[in-house]
Amino acid sequence: MGTPRKLFIKTYGCQMNVYDSERMAEAMGGQGYVTTDSPDDADMILLNTCHIREKAAEKVYSELGRFRGLKAANPDLKIGVAGCVAQAEGEEIMRRQPLVDLVVGPQSYHRLPELERQARAGGRALDTDYPEEDKFDHLAARPKARRGPTAFLTVQEGCDKFCAFCVVPYTRGAEVSRPVDRVVTEARDLVERGVREITLLGQNVNAYHGAKDGAEWGLARLIRTLARIDGLDRIRFTTSHPNDMEDDLIAAHGDCPKLMPYLHLPVQSGSDAVLKRMNRSHTAESYLRLIERIRAARPDIVISGDFIVGFPEETAADFEATMDLVRAVEYGQCYSFKYSPRPGTPAAERPQVPEDEKDARLQRLQALLRDQQRAVQDRMVGREVGVLFEKPGRSPGQMVGKSDHLHSVFVAAEGLRPGDMRRVRITSSAANSLEGALI
Ligand code: SAH
Ligand code: SF4
Ligand code: F3S
């Protein structure tokens, strides 16, 4: 074989796309590709896209336009679009952007090598099927190369919840869980390659119901099983839906030491009227009760969430209810967005909140969330936490890693290496990180 071809992948959107990009790179590895950090010397460029908000989707077209020069300079360059925009607008992409050689959806990327061959043979290729076969059964075994201390592992895909604002049920399809044994095998394999922390991923990860010997296992049972893997020190999971927080999963936060004290549990709004129109099937009150039960199981858990402001017909009073809920919860981390109408979703047809009103609400919400995040972080000062070190810090001799509660922690100490897990006393809190000293 000659010199390997180079693959440049740019990933947008959620962690599930990060995981998929890794798997796509591995699949193309079997075709003789190595990855590169720059599009300039690539033989293939793959955009792994996100459709969740209008801005995310638009980026794809502007990014593609920028590759025109590269393609003119190198006619052998192949350009592909993967991910949720590919799924939602594959044919339109092909029509609007002749630069694109192939389009592949999130459920069919095991066919990427074949599509690339078609494109190399001079055709254009599109595959946005929801195939009968499971892509994970058709992807090559994961390579044995050493890897960093943290990894994502997708255990569940798709969503059946149909929140009125959201494209995910359309771009990712129905809820499917990977079988327990496959997940355990992949986790063991990651640990053998140096991984010490695994984040289990799913669009609705706590709706996991994987098959095991003819039975169905929930997420808590899966976590307890993974916790028995020697060398795996930390388990996290994301993203969860409030309606799927089963009792045993709450209990696991109290009695499974490897399950980290951090939970991303989006609520979207604090107004019951808005929640109803969002088709969330929970109320602000039921969410608050749930948070209480989780905190009873694990008092120091850091709660994280997502909010949408300016959902169609959201009134000033609805928004105040969101502010009240945020005050009641106290978030350690939070993501908040202006509502973005998405084609094909029911909420896009409803009367919209004016843009300047959305802006004003978002600013107020984000100011409150920033204060809360800082307060939660500041309260870590003086505490002892576990830190898994990942990479060098800002100054010589310093390393940075994540605490159990997912704060970034900087520590200056001789001989620390990526993958080391140490007890650390937190000494100070800055804008977005903590500093500490080894105990
Ligand atoms: N499955 C996860 C998250 C999916 S998308 C869940 O159910 O929580 C991540 C976040 O993007 C959502 O939680 C929501 O806050 C936001 N989001 C989704 N659709 C959106 C839209 N149309 N406009 C603005 N934000 C949106
Ligand atoms: Fe989207 Fe709602 Fe499903 Fe989350 S639960 S992916 S917000 S439809
Ligand atoms: Fe975006 Fe698709 Fe993830 S729309 S958030 S990449 S599931």
XYZ file of C-alpha atoms and ligand atoms in Angstrom:
480
model
C 0.000 0.000 0.000
C 1.158 3.529 -0.761
C 1.033 6.499 1.558
C -2.152 6.514 3.589
C -4.952 8.831 2.602
C -5.818 11.548 5.065
C -9.235 12.088 6.615
C -10.285 15.346 8.247
C -13.426 15.117 10.386
C -15.134 18.144 11.883
C -17.687 17.365 14.555
C -20.639 19.527 15.579
C -23.383 18.948 18.124
C -23.613 16.538 21.010
C -21.292 13.903 22.497
C -23.031 11.235 20.460
C -21.601 12.864 17.363
C -18.145 12.834 18.975
C -18.499 9.091 19.498
C -19.814 8.554 15.958
C -16.902 10.547 14.517
C -14.463 8.235 16.290
C -16.229 5.196 14.898
C -16.323 6.674 11.388
C -12.604 7.458 11.559
C -11.970 3.855 12.624
C -14.138 2.552 9.782
C -12.129 4.610 7.300
C -8.931 3.394 8.978
C -9.828 0.008 7.488
C -9.741 1.722 4.076
C -6.218 2.959 4.635
C -7.098 6.404 5.964
C -5.373 8.161 8.836
C -6.887 11.237 10.466
C -5.443 14.716 10.065
C -6.029 17.915 12.054
C -6.285 20.145 9.033
C -8.571 20.142 5.991
C -5.732 21.545 3.866
C -3.887 18.273 3.289
C -6.940 15.988 3.472
C -8.009 13.481 0.811
C -11.402 13.320 2.413
C -13.314 15.848 4.507
C -16.253 14.712 6.599
C -18.561 17.117 8.418
C -20.444 15.348 11.199
C -23.331 17.736 11.619
C -25.998 18.843 14.098
C -29.549 19.912 13.235
C -30.761 20.920 16.684
C -30.954 24.690 16.084
C -31.039 26.735 12.897
C -27.575 28.175 13.476
C -26.030 24.723 13.814
C -27.576 23.574 10.552
C -26.612 26.727 8.635
C -22.975 26.373 9.639
C -22.767 23.300 7.430
C -23.490 25.215 4.241
C -21.067 28.038 5.044
C -18.376 25.525 6.035
C -18.867 23.581 2.799
C -18.493 26.777 0.772
C -15.050 27.248 2.304
C -13.840 23.949 0.842
C -14.372 25.146 -2.740
C -10.747 26.254 -3.081
C -9.417 22.986 -1.671
C -11.471 20.969 -4.099
C -10.286 23.110 -7.020
C -6.674 22.517 -5.950
C -7.203 18.785 -5.403
C -9.860 17.198 -7.630
C -9.359 13.873 -5.788
C -10.590 15.418 -2.556
C -13.863 13.810 -1.457
C -16.301 15.741 0.709
C -18.903 14.026 2.855
C -21.684 15.167 5.152
C -22.708 12.912 8.041
C -24.859 13.330 11.139
C -28.217 14.922 11.782
C -28.243 17.536 8.976
C -27.344 14.737 6.564
C -30.314 12.756 7.855
C -32.734 15.677 7.729
C -31.641 17.415 4.534
C -29.458 14.925 2.660
C -31.080 15.360 -0.719
C -31.190 19.130 -0.382
C -27.473 19.171 0.459
C -26.759 17.180 -2.688
C -28.841 19.612 -4.709
C -27.561 22.831 -3.174
C -23.914 21.900 -2.894
C -22.335 20.112 -5.871
C -19.057 19.956 -3.915
C -20.535 17.216 -1.758
C -19.645 13.694 -2.891
C -21.420 11.711 -0.230
C -24.068 12.002 2.443
C -24.480 9.472 5.236
C -26.999 9.411 8.093
C -26.296 8.539 11.742
C -27.817 5.052 11.432
C -26.020 4.030 8.255
C -22.418 5.141 8.731
C -21.175 1.546 8.780
C -21.691 1.870 5.022
C -19.309 4.831 4.817
C -16.397 2.836 3.285
C -18.700 1.601 0.517
C -20.010 5.130 -0.104
C -16.465 6.434 -0.270
C -15.614 3.781 -2.888
C -18.634 4.841 -4.935
C -17.537 8.459 -4.710
C -13.971 7.545 -5.722
C -15.401 5.675 -8.702
C -16.800 8.985 -9.854
C -20.354 8.860 -8.509
C -22.151 10.689 -5.742
C -23.547 8.607 -2.922
C -26.360 9.129 -0.419
C -27.470 6.789 2.360
C -29.880 8.042 4.989
C -31.721 4.754 5.566
C -32.679 3.319 8.894
C -31.325 -0.093 7.956
C -32.636 -3.336 9.433
C -29.136 -4.336 10.470
C -27.465 -2.786 13.516
C -24.562 -0.603 12.382
C -22.519 -1.656 15.411
C -22.593 -5.267 14.173
C -21.169 -4.140 10.857
C -18.457 -1.774 12.006
C -14.962 -3.185 12.158
C -13.643 -4.183 15.622
C -12.227 -1.170 17.433
C -8.437 -0.859 17.102
C -6.255 -1.831 20.044
C -4.333 1.439 20.154
C -3.691 3.097 23.547
C -6.062 5.920 24.292
C -6.580 8.743 26.738
C -8.099 8.250 30.198
C -11.698 9.190 29.292
C -14.033 7.831 26.641
C -17.615 8.002 25.444
C -19.618 4.849 24.856
C -22.974 5.022 23.093
C -25.440 2.582 24.675
C -28.762 3.960 23.450
C -29.800 5.896 20.380
C -32.855 7.706 19.155
C -35.836 9.170 20.917
C -39.559 8.413 21.122
C -40.462 11.439 23.239
C -41.278 13.953 20.497
C -40.861 17.164 22.458
C -42.663 19.740 20.319
C -39.463 21.725 19.575
C -37.024 18.926 18.833
C -35.670 17.330 15.644
C -33.901 14.405 17.322
C -36.741 11.858 16.925
C -36.663 12.634 13.191
C -32.899 12.675 12.709
C -32.001 9.773 14.981
C -35.094 7.620 14.717
C -36.809 5.482 17.351
C -35.254 4.530 20.691
C -32.915 1.558 20.436
C -30.651 0.138 23.145
C -27.490 -1.836 22.492
C -27.382 -5.313 24.060
C -25.756 -5.490 27.516
C -22.973 -7.888 26.513
C -21.877 -5.677 23.614
C -21.663 -2.674 25.890
C -19.704 -4.594 28.525
C -17.295 -5.960 25.912
C -16.689 -2.511 24.473
C -16.168 -1.066 27.958
C -13.617 -3.784 28.852
C -11.831 -3.131 25.600
C -11.650 0.608 26.339
C -10.271 -0.078 29.818
C -7.600 -2.393 28.373
C -6.557 0.523 26.175
C -6.040 2.864 29.121
C -9.491 4.341 29.706
C -10.383 4.960 33.352
C -13.605 6.913 32.951
C -16.488 6.033 30.644
C -19.449 8.273 29.886
C -22.410 6.232 28.690
C -24.254 8.087 25.973
C -27.774 8.143 24.657
C -30.233 10.759 23.442
C -32.318 9.305 26.261
C -29.719 7.281 28.051
C -31.817 6.556 31.136
C -34.487 4.992 28.914
C -31.859 2.286 28.255
C -33.400 -1.182 28.174
C -30.740 -3.454 26.742
C -31.284 -7.150 26.164
C -29.439 -9.677 28.333
C -30.233 -13.429 28.197
C -33.804 -12.813 27.116
C -34.438 -10.178 29.807
C -34.299 -6.391 29.642
C -31.858 -4.494 31.793
C -32.244 -0.885 32.806
C -29.431 1.631 32.995
C -28.820 1.159 36.733
C -28.204 -2.565 36.323
C -25.882 -1.890 33.395
C -23.940 0.645 35.477
C -23.619 -1.749 38.423
C -22.259 -4.405 36.070
C -19.775 -2.042 34.441
C -18.664 -0.954 37.909
C -17.256 -4.450 38.418
C -14.672 -3.945 35.655
C -11.250 -3.633 37.297
C -9.413 -0.529 36.159
C -12.607 1.336 35.328
C -12.743 3.982 38.057
C -15.502 6.309 36.964
C -18.845 6.027 35.231
C -21.007 8.897 34.005
C -24.054 8.999 31.750
C -25.808 11.604 29.649
C -28.444 12.768 28.598
C -31.321 11.812 30.839
C -35.003 12.598 30.710
C -36.775 13.358 34.019
C -39.520 10.821 33.254
C -37.053 7.952 32.992
C -35.254 8.480 36.334
C -36.164 5.096 37.809
C -35.766 4.370 41.539
C -32.810 2.025 41.065
C -30.936 4.658 39.049
C -31.487 7.224 41.791
C -30.346 4.647 44.341
C -27.198 3.920 42.291
C -26.158 7.544 42.795
C -26.067 6.787 46.517
C -24.577 3.313 46.618
C -22.395 2.881 43.528
C -19.106 4.658 44.334
C -17.900 4.574 40.719
C -20.981 6.462 39.535
C -19.892 10.106 39.677
C -21.860 12.801 41.552
C -22.956 14.762 38.503
C -26.277 14.519 36.690
C -27.385 16.288 33.536
C -31.168 16.402 33.801
C -32.728 18.910 31.382
C -36.095 20.404 32.325
C -36.376 23.059 29.547
C -38.846 25.358 31.355
C -40.264 26.080 34.794
C -43.778 26.850 33.533
C -46.271 24.000 33.513
C -48.204 25.629 30.655
C -45.038 25.728 28.538
C -43.987 22.224 29.583
C -47.382 20.954 28.486
C -47.096 22.652 25.099
C -43.587 21.275 24.808
C -45.038 17.774 25.292
C -42.563 17.134 28.124
C -45.075 15.138 30.238
C -43.616 16.320 33.536
C -44.330 19.426 35.605
C -42.029 21.869 37.337
C -43.158 20.437 40.664
C -42.519 16.796 39.670
C -39.048 17.815 38.491
C -38.279 19.566 41.784
C -39.470 16.520 43.774
C -37.252 14.340 41.610
C -34.230 16.542 42.290
C -34.990 16.259 46.020
C -34.991 12.471 45.831
C -31.720 12.449 43.880
C -30.130 14.778 46.435
C -31.376 12.576 49.247
C -29.490 9.681 47.625
C -26.350 11.744 46.942
C -26.350 15.075 48.796
C -23.316 16.591 47.043
C -24.462 15.754 43.498
C -23.986 18.556 40.967
C -27.108 19.077 38.863
C -26.862 20.287 35.318
C -29.637 21.149 32.885
C -30.865 22.591 29.608
C -33.325 25.454 29.141
C -35.146 26.874 26.168
C -36.334 30.476 26.452
C -38.873 32.072 24.157
C -40.698 28.871 23.319
C -43.783 29.810 21.225
C -46.390 31.660 23.303
C -44.097 31.804 26.366
C -45.349 34.765 28.440
C -43.370 36.967 30.802
C -44.993 35.066 33.688
C -43.962 31.712 32.158
C -40.402 32.956 31.983
C -40.512 34.091 35.639
C -41.588 30.546 36.526
C -38.405 29.311 34.833
C -36.324 31.772 36.872
C -38.069 30.517 40.048
C -37.341 26.905 39.198
C -33.681 27.705 38.580
C -33.491 29.436 41.975
C -35.066 26.397 43.622
C -32.680 23.883 42.011
C -29.327 25.671 42.043
C -27.493 24.352 39.006
C -23.788 23.607 38.976
C -23.722 23.674 35.188
C -26.330 24.661 32.639
C -26.959 25.151 28.942
C -29.602 27.615 27.802
C -30.815 28.423 24.327
C -33.212 30.692 22.530
C -35.987 28.700 20.953
C -35.168 28.010 17.311
C -38.056 26.917 15.066
C -37.194 23.656 13.346
C -38.864 22.543 10.134
C -41.320 19.697 10.616
C -41.708 20.095 14.374
C -45.113 21.125 15.804
C -43.843 24.154 17.758
C -42.486 25.781 14.594
C -46.103 26.378 13.511
C -47.094 28.205 16.733
C -47.039 31.987 17.330
C -43.430 33.004 17.935
C -41.981 35.175 20.705
C -40.235 38.273 19.244
C -36.464 37.917 18.898
C -35.596 40.870 21.163
C -37.786 39.409 23.905
C -36.000 36.059 23.571
C -32.666 37.870 23.803
C -33.646 39.745 26.948
C -34.915 36.581 28.649
C -31.847 34.599 27.697
C -29.572 37.270 29.151
C -31.405 37.296 32.460
C -31.462 33.514 32.687
C -27.801 33.172 31.812
C -26.778 35.768 34.395
C -28.601 33.788 37.084
C -27.147 30.486 35.908
C -23.632 31.971 35.843
C -23.988 33.112 39.444
C -25.214 29.687 40.499
C -22.457 27.842 38.697
C -19.896 30.055 40.344
C -21.454 29.587 43.775
C -21.495 25.802 43.424
C -17.900 25.840 42.243
C -16.775 28.201 45.040
C -18.258 25.886 47.641
C -15.757 23.213 46.571
C -12.924 25.231 48.136
C -11.555 23.357 51.160
C -13.105 20.064 50.051
C -11.313 16.878 49.133
C -12.205 15.469 45.721
C -10.980 12.825 43.304
C -9.314 14.176 40.153
C -8.566 12.205 37.004
C -5.716 14.029 35.309
C -5.968 14.433 31.547
C -3.347 16.837 30.202
C -0.752 19.509 31.012
C -2.119 22.703 32.552
C -1.454 26.361 31.770
C 1.936 26.628 33.419
C 4.960 24.294 33.551
C 4.657 21.459 36.070
C 0.900 21.809 36.178
C -1.710 19.229 35.180
C -5.434 19.600 34.671
C -8.167 17.054 35.120
C -11.815 16.724 36.029
C -13.064 16.354 39.565
C -15.723 13.804 40.491
C -18.197 16.684 40.133
C -16.855 17.492 36.642
C -15.090 20.713 37.571
C -11.762 21.405 35.867
C -9.036 21.255 38.508
C -5.475 22.541 38.049
C -2.757 21.038 40.251
C 0.974 21.763 40.293
C 2.909 18.645 41.288
C 5.971 16.729 40.155
C 5.520 13.548 38.181
C 1.771 13.660 37.524
C 0.790 11.974 34.286
C -2.370 11.771 32.171
C -4.520 8.945 33.522
C -3.407 9.441 37.150
C -6.243 9.555 39.620
C -5.507 11.377 42.879
C -7.172 12.844 45.941
C -6.923 16.633 45.832
C -7.719 19.383 48.321
C -9.334 22.343 46.523
C -7.553 25.579 47.423
C -9.144 28.238 45.209
C -11.860 28.897 42.653
C -11.478 30.987 39.480
C -13.904 31.872 36.665
C -14.206 28.425 35.099
C -11.910 26.187 37.084
C -10.553 25.213 40.475
C -7.036 24.904 41.813
C -5.925 22.321 44.293
C -3.073 20.440 45.908
C -2.415 16.710 46.148
C -3.286 15.215 49.507
N -32.112 14.355 24.614
C -31.762 15.436 25.390
C -31.222 16.627 24.654
C -31.456 16.816 23.229
S -30.962 18.292 22.465
C -32.927 15.820 26.250
O -34.025 15.365 26.078
O -32.722 16.574 27.141
C -30.097 19.246 23.636
C -30.815 20.477 24.044
O -30.996 21.359 22.957
C -32.207 20.250 24.577
O -32.198 19.832 25.901
C -32.818 21.609 24.425
O -32.608 22.417 25.542
C -32.089 22.193 23.229
N -32.952 22.266 22.046
C -33.523 21.247 21.384
N -34.287 21.707 20.375
C -34.190 23.056 20.394
C -34.763 24.116 19.618
N -35.592 23.862 18.609
N -34.423 25.379 19.926
C -33.594 25.655 20.953
N -33.042 24.707 21.725
C -33.337 23.415 21.456
Fe -35.462 15.953 21.875
Fe -37.213 15.705 23.838
Fe -36.141 13.542 22.738
Fe -34.654 15.118 24.246
S -36.441 13.929 24.935
S -34.094 14.257 22.282
S -35.443 17.136 23.798
S -37.513 14.969 21.736
Fe -27.382 17.699 17.214
Fe -28.118 15.370 16.322
Fe -26.856 15.557 18.627
S -29.242 17.236 16.125
S -27.501 17.526 19.378
S -26.024 16.061 16.680
S -28.493 14.161 18.128
